[in-house]
Every structure is written in C-alpha cells, then in structure tokens.
mmCIF file of C-alpha atoms and ligand atoms in Angstrom:
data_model
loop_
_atom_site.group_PDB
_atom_site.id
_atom_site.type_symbol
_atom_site.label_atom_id
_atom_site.label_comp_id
_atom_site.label_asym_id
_atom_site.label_seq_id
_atom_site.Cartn_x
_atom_site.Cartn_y
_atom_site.Cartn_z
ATOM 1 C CA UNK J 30 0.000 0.000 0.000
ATOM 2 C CA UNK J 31 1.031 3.642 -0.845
ATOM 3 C CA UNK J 32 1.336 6.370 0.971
ATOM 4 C CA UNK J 33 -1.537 9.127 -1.476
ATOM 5 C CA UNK J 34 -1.374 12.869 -0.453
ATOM 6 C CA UNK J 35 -4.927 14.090 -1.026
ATOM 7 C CA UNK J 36 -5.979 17.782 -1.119
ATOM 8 C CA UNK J 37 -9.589 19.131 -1.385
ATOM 9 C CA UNK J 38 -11.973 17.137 1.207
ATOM 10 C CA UNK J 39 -14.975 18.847 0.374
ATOM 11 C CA UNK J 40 -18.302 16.919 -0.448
ATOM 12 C CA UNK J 41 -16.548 14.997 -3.427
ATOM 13 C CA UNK J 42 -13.102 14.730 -2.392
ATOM 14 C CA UNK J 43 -13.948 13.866 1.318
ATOM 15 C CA UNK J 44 -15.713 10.653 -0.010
ATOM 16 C CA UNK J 45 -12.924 9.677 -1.937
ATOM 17 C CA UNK J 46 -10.236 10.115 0.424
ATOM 18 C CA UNK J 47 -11.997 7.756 2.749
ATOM 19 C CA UNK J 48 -12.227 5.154 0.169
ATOM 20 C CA UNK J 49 -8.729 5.458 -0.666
ATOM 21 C CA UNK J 50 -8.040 5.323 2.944
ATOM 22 C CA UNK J 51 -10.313 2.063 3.246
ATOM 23 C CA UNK J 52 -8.448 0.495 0.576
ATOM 24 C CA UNK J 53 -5.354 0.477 3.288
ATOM 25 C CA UNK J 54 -3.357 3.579 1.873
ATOM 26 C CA UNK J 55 -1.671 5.613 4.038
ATOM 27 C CA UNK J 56 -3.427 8.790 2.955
ATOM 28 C CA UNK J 57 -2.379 12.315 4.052
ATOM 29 C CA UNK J 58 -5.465 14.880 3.973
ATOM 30 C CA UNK J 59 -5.198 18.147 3.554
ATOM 31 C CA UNK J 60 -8.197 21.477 3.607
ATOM 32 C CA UNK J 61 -8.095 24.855 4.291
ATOM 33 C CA UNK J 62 -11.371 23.882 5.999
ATOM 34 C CA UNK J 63 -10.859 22.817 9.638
ATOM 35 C CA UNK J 64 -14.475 20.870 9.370
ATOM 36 C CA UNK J 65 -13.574 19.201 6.104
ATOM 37 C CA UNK J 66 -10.480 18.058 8.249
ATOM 38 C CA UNK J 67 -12.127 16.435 11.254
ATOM 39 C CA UNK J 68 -14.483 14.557 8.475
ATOM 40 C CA UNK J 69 -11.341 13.387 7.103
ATOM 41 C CA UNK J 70 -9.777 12.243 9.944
ATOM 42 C CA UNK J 71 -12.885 10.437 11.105
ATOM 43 C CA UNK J 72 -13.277 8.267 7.921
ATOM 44 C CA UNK J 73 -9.395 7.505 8.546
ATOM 45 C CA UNK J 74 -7.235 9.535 6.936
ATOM 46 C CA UNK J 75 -4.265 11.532 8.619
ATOM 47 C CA UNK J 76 -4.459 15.349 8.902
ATOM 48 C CA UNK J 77 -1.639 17.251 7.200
ATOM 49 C CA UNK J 78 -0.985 21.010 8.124
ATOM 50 C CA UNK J 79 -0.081 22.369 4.397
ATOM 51 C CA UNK J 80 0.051 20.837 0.876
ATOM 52 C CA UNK J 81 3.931 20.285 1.409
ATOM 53 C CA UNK J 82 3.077 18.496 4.333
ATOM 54 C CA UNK J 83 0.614 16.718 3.151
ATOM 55 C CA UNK J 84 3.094 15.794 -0.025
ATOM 56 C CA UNK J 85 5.675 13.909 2.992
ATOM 57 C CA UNK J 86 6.253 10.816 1.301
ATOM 58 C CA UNK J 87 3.751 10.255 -1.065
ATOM 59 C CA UNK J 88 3.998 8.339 -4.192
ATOM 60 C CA UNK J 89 0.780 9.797 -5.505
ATOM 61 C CA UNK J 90 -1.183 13.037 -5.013
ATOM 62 C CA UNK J 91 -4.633 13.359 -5.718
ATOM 63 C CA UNK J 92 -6.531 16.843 -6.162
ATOM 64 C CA UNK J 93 -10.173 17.695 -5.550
ATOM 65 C CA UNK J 94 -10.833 21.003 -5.668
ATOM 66 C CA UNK J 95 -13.446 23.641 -7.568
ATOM 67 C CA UNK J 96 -11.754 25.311 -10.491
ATOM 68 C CA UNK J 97 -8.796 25.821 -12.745
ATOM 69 C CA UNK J 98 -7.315 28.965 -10.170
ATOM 70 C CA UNK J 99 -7.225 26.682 -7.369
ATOM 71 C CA UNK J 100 -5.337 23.963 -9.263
ATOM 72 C CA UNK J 101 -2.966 26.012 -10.848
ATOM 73 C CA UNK J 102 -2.339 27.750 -7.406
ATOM 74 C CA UNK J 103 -1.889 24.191 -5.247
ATOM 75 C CA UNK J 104 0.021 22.550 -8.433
ATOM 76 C CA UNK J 105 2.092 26.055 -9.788
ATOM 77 C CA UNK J 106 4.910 27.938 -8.329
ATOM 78 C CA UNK J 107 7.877 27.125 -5.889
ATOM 79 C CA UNK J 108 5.286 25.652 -3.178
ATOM 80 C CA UNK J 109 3.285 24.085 -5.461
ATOM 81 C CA UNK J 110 2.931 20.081 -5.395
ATOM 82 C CA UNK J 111 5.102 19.642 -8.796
ATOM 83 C CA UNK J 112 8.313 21.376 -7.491
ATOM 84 C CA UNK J 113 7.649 20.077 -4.386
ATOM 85 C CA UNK J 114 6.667 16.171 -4.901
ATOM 86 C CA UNK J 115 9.130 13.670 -4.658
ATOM 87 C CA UNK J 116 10.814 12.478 -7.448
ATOM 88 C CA UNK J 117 8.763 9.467 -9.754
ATOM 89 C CA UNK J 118 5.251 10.606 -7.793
ATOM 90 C CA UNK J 119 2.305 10.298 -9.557
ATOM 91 C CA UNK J 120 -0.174 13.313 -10.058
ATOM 92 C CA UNK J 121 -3.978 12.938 -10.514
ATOM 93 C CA UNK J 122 -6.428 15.879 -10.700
ATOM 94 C CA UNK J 123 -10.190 15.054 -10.522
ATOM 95 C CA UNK J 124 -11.516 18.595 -10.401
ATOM 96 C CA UNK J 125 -13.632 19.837 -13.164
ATOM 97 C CA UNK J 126 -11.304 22.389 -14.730
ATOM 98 C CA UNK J 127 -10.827 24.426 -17.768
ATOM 99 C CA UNK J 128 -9.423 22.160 -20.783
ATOM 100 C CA UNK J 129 -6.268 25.469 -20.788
ATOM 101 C CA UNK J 130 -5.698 24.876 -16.951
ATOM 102 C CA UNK J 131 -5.296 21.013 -17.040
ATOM 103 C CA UNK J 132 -3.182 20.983 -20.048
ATOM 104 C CA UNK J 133 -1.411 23.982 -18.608
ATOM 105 C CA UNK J 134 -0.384 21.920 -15.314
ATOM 106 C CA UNK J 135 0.113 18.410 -16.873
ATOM 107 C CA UNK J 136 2.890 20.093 -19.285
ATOM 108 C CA UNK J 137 4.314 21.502 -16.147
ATOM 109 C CA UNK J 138 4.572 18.277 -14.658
ATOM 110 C CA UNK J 139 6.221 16.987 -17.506
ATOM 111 C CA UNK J 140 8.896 18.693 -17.359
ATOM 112 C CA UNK J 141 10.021 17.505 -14.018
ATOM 113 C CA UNK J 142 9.056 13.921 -15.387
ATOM 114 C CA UNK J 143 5.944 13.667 -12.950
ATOM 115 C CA UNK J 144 3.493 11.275 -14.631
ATOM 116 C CA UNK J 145 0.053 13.324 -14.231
ATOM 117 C CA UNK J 146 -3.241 12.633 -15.311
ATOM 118 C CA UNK J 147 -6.996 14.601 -15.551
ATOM 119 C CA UNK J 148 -8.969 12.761 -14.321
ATOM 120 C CA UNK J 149 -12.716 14.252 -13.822
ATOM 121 C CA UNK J 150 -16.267 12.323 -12.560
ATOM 122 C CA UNK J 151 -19.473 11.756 -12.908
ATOM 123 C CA UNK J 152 -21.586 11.255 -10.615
ATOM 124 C CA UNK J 153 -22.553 12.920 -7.411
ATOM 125 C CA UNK J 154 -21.502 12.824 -3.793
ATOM 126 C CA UNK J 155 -23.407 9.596 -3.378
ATOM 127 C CA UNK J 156 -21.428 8.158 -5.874
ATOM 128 C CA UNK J 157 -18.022 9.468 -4.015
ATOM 129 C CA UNK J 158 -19.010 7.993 -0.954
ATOM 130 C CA UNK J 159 -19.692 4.960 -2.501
ATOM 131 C CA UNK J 160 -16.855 4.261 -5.214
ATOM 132 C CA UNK J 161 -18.657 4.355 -8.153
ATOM 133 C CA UNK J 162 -17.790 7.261 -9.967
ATOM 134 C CA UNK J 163 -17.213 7.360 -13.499
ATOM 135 C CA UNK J 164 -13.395 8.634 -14.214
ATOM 136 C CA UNK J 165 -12.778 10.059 -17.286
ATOM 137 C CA UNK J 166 -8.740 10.281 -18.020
ATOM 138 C CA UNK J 167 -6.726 12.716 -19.971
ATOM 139 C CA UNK J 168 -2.307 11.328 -20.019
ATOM 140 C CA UNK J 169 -0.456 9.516 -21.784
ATOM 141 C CA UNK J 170 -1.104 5.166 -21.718
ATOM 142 C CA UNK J 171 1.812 4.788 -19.062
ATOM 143 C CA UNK J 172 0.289 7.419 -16.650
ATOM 144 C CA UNK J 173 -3.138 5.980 -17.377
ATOM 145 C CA UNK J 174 -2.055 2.470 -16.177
ATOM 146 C CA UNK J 175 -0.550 3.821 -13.234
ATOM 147 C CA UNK J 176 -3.313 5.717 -12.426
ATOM 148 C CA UNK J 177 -5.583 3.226 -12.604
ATOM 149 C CA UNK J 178 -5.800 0.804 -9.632
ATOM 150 C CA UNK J 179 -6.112 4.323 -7.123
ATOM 151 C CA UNK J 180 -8.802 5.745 -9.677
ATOM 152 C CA UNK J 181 -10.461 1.912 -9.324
ATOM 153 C CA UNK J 182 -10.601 2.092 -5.750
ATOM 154 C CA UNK J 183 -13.024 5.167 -5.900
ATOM 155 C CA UNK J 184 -14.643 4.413 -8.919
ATOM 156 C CA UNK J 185 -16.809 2.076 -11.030
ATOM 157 C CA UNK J 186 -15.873 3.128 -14.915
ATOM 158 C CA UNK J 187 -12.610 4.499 -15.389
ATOM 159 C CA UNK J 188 -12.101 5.695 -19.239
ATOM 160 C CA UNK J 189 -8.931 6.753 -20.827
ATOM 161 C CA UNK J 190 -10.122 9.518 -23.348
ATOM 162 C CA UNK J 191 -6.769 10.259 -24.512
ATOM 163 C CA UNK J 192 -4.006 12.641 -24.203
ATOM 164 C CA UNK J 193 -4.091 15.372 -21.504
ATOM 165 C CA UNK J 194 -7.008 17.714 -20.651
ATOM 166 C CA UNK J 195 -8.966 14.968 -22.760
ATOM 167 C CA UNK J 196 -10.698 13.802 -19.488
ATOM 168 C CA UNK J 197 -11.703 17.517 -19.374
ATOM 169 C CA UNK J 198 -13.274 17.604 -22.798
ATOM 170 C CA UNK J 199 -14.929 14.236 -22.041
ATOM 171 C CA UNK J 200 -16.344 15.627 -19.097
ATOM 172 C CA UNK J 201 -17.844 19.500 -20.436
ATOM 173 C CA UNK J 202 -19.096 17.831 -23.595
ATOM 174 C CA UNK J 203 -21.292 15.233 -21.765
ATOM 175 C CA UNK J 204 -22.598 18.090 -19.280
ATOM 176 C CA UNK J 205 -23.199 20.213 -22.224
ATOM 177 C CA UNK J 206 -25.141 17.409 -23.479
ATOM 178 C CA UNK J 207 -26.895 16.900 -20.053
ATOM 179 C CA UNK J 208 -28.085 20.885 -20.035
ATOM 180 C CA UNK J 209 -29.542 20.660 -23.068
ATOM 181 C CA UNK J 210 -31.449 17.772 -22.980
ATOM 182 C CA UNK J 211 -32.337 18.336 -19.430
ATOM 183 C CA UNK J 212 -33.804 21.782 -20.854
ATOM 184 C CA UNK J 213 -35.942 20.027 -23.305
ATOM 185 C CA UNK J 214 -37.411 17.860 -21.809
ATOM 186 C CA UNK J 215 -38.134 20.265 -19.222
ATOM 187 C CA UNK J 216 -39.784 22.091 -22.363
ATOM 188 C CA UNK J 217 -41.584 18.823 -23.577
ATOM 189 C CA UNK J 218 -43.128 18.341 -20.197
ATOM 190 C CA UNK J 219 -44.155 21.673 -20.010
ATOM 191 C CA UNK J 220 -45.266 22.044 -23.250
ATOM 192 C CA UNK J 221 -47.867 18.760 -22.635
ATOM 193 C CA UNK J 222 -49.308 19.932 -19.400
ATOM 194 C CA UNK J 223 -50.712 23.238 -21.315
ATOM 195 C CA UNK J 224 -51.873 20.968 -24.326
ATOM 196 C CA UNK J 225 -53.826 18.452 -21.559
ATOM 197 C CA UNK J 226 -51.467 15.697 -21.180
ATOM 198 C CA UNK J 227 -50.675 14.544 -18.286
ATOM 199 C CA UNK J 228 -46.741 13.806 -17.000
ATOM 200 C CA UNK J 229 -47.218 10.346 -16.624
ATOM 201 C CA UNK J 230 -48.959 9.583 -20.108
ATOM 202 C CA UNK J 231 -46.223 11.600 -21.792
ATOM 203 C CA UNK J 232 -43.635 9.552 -19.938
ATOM 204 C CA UNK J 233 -45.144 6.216 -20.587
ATOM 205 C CA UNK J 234 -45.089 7.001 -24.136
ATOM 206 C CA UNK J 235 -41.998 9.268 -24.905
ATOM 207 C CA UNK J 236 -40.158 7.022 -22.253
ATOM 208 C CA UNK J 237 -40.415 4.236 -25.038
ATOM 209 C CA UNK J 238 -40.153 6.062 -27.961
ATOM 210 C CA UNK J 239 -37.574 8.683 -29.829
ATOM 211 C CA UNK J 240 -37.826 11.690 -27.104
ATOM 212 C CA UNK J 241 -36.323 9.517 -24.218
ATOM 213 C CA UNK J 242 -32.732 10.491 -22.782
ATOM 214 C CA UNK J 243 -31.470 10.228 -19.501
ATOM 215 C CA UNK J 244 -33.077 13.374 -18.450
ATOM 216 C CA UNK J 245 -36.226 11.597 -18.845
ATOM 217 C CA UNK J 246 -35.683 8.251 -17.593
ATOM 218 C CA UNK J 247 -33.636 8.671 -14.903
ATOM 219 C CA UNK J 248 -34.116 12.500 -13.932
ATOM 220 C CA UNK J 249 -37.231 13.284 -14.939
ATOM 221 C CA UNK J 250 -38.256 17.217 -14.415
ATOM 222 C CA UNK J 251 -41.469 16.476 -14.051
ATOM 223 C CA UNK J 252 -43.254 15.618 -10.750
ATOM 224 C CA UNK J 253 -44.499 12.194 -10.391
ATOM 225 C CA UNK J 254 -43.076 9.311 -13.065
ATOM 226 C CA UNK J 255 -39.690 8.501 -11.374
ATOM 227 C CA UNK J 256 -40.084 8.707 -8.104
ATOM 228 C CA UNK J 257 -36.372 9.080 -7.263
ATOM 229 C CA UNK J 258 -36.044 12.062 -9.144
ATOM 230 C CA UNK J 259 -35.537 15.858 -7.465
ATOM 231 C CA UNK J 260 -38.693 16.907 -8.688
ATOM 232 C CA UNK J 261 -40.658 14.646 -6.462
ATOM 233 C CA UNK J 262 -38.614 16.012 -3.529
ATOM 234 C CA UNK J 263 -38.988 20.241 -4.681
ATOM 235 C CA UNK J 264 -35.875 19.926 -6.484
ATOM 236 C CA UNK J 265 -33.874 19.668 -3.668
ATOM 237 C CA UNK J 266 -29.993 19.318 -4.802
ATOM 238 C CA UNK J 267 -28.420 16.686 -6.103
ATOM 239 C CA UNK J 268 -26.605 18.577 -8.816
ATOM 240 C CA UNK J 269 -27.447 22.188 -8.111
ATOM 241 C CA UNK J 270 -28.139 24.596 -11.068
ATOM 242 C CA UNK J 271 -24.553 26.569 -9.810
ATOM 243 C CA UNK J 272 -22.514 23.409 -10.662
ATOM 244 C CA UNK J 273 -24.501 22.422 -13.934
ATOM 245 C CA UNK J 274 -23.967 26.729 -14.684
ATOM 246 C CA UNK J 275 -20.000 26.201 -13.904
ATOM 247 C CA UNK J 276 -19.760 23.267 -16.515
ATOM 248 C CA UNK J 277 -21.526 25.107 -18.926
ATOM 249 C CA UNK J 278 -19.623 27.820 -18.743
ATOM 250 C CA UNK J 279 -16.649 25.509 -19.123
ATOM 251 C CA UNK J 280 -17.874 24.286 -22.275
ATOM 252 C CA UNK J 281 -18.711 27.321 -24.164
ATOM 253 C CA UNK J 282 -15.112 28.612 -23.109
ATOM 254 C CA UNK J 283 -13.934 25.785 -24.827
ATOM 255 C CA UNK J 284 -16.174 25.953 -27.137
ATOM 256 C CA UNK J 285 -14.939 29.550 -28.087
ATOM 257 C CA UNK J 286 -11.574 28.248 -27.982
ATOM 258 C CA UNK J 287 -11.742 25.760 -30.708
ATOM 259 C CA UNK J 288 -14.198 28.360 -32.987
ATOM 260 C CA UNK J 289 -16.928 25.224 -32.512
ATOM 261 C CA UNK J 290 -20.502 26.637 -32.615
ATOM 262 C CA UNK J 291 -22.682 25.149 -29.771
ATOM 263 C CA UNK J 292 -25.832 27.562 -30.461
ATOM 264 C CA UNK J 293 -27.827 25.028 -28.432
ATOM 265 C CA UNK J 294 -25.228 24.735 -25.373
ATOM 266 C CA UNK J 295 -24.964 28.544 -25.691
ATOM 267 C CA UNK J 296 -28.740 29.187 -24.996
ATOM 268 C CA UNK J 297 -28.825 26.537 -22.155
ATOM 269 C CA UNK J 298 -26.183 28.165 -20.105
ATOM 270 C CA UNK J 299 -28.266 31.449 -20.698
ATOM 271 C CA UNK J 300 -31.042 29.931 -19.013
ATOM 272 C CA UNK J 301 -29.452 28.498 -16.018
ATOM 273 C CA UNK J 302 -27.424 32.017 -15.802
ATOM 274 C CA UNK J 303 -31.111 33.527 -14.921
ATOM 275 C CA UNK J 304 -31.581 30.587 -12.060
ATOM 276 C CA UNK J 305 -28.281 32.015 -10.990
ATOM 277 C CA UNK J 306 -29.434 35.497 -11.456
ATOM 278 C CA UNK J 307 -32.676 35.053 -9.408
ATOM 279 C CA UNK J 308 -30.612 33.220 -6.660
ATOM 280 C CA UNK J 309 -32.207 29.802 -7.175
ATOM 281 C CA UNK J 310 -29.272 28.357 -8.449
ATOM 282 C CA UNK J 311 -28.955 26.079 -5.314
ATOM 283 C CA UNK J 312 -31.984 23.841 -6.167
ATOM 284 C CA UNK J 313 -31.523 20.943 -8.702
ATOM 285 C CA UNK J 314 -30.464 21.212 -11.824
ATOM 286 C CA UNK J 315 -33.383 19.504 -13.085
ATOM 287 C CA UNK J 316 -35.539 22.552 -11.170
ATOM 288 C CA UNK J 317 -35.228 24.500 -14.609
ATOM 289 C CA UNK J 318 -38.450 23.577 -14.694
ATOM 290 C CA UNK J 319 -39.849 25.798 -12.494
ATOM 291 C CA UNK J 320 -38.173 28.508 -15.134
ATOM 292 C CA UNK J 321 -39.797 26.974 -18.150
ATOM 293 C CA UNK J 322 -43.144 27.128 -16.368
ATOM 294 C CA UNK J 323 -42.553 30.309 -15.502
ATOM 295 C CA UNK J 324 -42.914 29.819 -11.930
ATOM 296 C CA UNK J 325 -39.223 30.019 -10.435
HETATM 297 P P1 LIG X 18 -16.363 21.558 -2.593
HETATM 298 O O1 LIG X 18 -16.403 23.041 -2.687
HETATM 299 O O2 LIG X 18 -17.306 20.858 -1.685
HETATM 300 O O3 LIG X 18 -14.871 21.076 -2.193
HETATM 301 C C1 LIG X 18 -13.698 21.706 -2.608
HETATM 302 C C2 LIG X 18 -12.741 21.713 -1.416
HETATM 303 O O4 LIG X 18 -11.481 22.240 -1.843
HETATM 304 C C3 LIG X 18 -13.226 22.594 -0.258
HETATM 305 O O5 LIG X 18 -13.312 21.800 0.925
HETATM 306 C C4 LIG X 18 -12.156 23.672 -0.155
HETATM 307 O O6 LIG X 18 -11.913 24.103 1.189
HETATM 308 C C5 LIG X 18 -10.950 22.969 -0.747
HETATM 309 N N1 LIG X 18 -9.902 23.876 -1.224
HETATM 310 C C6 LIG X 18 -10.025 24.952 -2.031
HETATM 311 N N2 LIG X 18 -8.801 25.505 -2.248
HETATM 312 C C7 LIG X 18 -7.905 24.768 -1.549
HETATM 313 C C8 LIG X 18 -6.494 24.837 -1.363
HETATM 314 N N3 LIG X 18 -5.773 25.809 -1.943
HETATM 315 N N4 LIG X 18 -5.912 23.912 -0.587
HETATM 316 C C9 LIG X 18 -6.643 22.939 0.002
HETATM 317 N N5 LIG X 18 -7.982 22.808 -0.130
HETATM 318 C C10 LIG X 18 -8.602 23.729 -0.901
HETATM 319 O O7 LIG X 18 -16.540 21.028 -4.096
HETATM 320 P P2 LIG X 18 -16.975 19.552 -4.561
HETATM 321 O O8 LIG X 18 -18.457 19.487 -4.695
HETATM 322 O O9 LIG X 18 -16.260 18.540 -3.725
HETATM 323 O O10 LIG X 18 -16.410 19.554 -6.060
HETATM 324 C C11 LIG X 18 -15.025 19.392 -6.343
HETATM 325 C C12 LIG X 18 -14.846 19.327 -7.842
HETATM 326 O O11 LIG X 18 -15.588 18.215 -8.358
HETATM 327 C C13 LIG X 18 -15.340 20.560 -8.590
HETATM 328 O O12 LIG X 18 -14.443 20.857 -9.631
HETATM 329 C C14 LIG X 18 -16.704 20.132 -9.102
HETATM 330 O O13 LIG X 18 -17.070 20.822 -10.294
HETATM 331 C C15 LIG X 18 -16.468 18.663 -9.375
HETATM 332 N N6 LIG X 18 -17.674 17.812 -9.343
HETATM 333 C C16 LIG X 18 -18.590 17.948 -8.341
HETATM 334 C C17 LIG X 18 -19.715 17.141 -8.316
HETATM 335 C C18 LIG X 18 -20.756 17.269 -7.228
HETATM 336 O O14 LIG X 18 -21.848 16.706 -7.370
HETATM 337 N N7 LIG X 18 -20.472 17.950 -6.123
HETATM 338 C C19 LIG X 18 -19.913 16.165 -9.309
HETATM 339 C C20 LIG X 18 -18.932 16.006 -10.302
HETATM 340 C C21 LIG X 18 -17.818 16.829 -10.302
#
C-alpha cells in the first residue's frame, strides 16, 4: 500500500479520500477547511498542516478542488505540489477544470518527469461515498495504467479519453449534453401539461419512444413518473443549477476556444445564468423547470 497525499476534502473529495483510505493507503489529507479536516480524519485519513506536508512521502497526489485557479495555485509555483513532490510521484487531478488549466499543469509536470493525469467524474456525492464514480482520463497510456488501480478504488468506470485535458473535454461535452437535454425535456413536459397531457402519459409514451434520454428516464423534471427524481422532492440538490452553470460555462469557453458553434449549449447556459441570477441556483439542476413554467 502507498502512501496518497490528497488535497480538497470537500463533499466529493472527502468521499474519496476515505475510500482510498479504506483500501489500506496511508493517505495524508489536507483542507483549508478545519471541518472538512475532522471529516477526514474520522473516515481515517491523517491530517496534514499544508500541501507540502501533506506531499511527505507520497507516491501519488490526488486533487479535488473547484476550479482551474485553485489547481494552478496548489500545483504552480515554488510551493506548489510539482516542485515540491518527490521524485517518480504520480499526479492525478479530478476537479472539473478548464481544458487550458489542465493541459497547462500536466505540461508543467512533464517537465520535471511527474506522470500526471486529468482525471474528472461523474456522478454525485453519493457516488463518491460509494466508489462508483465514473473517471474520465486525460495522459499519456503509461500514466493511465498507473493511475488506474487508485482511480479503481473510488470508482466504477474508469475511461482513458486520450491525451491530456482529454478527461476535461470528455467531461464538459457530456454536461453540455446533459443541459440541453435536461432543458428540453423540461420544455416537452411543459409544453404537454398546457396541451392536456398529463406527466405520466407523456412519460409512458416518450419514455419508449424517440424523445427519451437520460433526463427523462432517470431525472425526470417532471413531478411524479420517477419517483427518485428531485422533482418529487422540490428539487432539492443533487446537482445544483450553480454546478450544472460552472460546466456550462466551461464548455462554451472551450467551445470559443476551438471556434466550434454550440448555439444550443450557448442558450442553455443562458437559461441556467437567470436561475443564478434570481438566486435559485442552489436547487436541482433539473428545477429549470420551475423557469420553463414560468414559476421560479
Ligand atoms: P467543494 O467546494 O465541496 O470542495 C472543494 C474543497 O477544496 C473545499 O473543501 C475547499 O476548502 C478545498 N480547497 C479549495 N482551495 C484549496 C487549497 N488551496 N488547498 C486545500 N484545499 C482547498 O466542491 P466539490 O463538490 O467537492 O467539487 C469538487 C470538484 O468536483 C469541482 O471541480 C466540481 O465541479 C467537481 N464535481 C462535483 C460534483 C458534485 O456533485 N459535487 C460532481 C462532479 C464533479
């Protein structure tokens, strides 16, 4: 077993930390939140005092945190974790990031010869606490396999998408994806109500035929046909509208990067932008319905 420096214990990161730490890894946790600390060090992990403390022997270093500035900040510079790790130590950042940022840091890395991977999820902070996250990995095919058996121990599906910041595009073009469709069918619902159908008729039959998506099946914005779904609970989070807004935002900056038109991706993050504007961005995702019904 290794010894894994892990930095970011917030609601994702704190899950996976403690599976690491379950897996019998010495794993050395570092926050700048005290709290996020003691939840650490309950679920078994040992409390380090800085990132170069935390870095003390570690063959690998994991990153959780919430955007490109606070990677580039922990992984940059003459504290940062790729002057400071020790030499041969393996690098793997699972924050959602900006495709620049991830590429930026993995280059960095590779000119010290640290082997460092992107390495994003899906799936929520039920699905950190319970290992099964999706991994989606940007490196090259030697830092992929190395990467793997840690990335295995918190997750269910690990992919290797290609070369770095790879796992990054995976990861904005399937939210895109998820915004749009989730708007939609939002729409669809919405749009059957006012025309007197019911949301369970319109489920049974879209459900089965060429309008069904994940949105609709397994998140479905509409009150009442799956019963697991945020609407049923007044869109309580899950994946808030903020975090679905951040990955949009991530994809039309890439998406103005490459010159790609994304007219559709564009008008979805317009629409969550007013959730964020009328400070409902903490429900659900999915509670872009309220906004299409003109109730939020
Ligand atoms: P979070 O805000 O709960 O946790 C981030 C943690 O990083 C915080 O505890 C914060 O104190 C810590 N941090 C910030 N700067 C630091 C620094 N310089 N040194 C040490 N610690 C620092 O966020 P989260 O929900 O755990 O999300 C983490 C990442 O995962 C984000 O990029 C997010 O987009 C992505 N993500 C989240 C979800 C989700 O459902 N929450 C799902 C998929 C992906």
């Amino acid at each position: 077993m290794n010894t894994i420096a892990f930095i970011g214990l917030g609601n994702m990161g704190g899950g996976m930390a403690a599976n690491l730490a379950k897996t019998g890894h010495n794993v050395r946790a570092f926050d700048l939140s005290p709290d996020a600390l003691a939840r650490a060090k309950n679920a078994g992990c040992n409390i380090a005092n800085s990132v170069l403390d935390a870095l003390n022997g570690a063959e690998v270093v994991v990153t959780m945190l919430p955007a490109g500035q606070h990677v580039r900040s922990v992984y940059l510079g003459e504290n940062g974790i790729i002057a400071n790790a020790q030499k041969g130590a393996l690098l793997i950042d699972s924050s959602t990031i900006d495709i620049e940022s991830a590429r930026a840091v993995i280059t960095a890395a590779a000119e010290r010869e640290l082997a460092m991977v992107d390495a994003p999820v899906s799936g929520g902070v039920g699905a950190a606490t319970a290992g099964t996250l999706t991994f989606m990995v940007g490196g090259t095919e030697t830092a992929f396999a190395k990467a793997k058996p840690y990335l295995e121990s918190m997750g269910k599906n690990i992919f290797h998408a290609g070369d770095a910041g790879n796992g990054q595009v995976a990861k904005v073009c399937n939210n895109m994806l998820l915004g749009i469709t989730m708007v939609g069918t939002c729409e669809a619902f919405a749009l059957a109500e006012k025309l007197g159908l019911d949301a369970q008729t319109f489920y049974d039959i879209s459900s089965t035929a060429s309008g069904q998506s994940w949105s609709m099946t397994a998140y479905c914005p509409a009150p009442g046909p799956v019963p697991t779904s945020p609407a049923n609970n007044d869109y309580a989070a899950g994946f808030t509208a903020a975090m679905m807004l951040k990955d949009m935002r991530l994809a039309q900056q890439a998406a103005a990067s490459a010159k790609a038109s994304t007219p559709l991706g564009a008008q979805a993050e317009a629409l969550y932008a007013l959730m964020e504007v009328a400070g409902k961005d903490d429900l659900d995702f999915s509670g872009i319905m309220k906004l299409i019904r003109g109730k939020l």
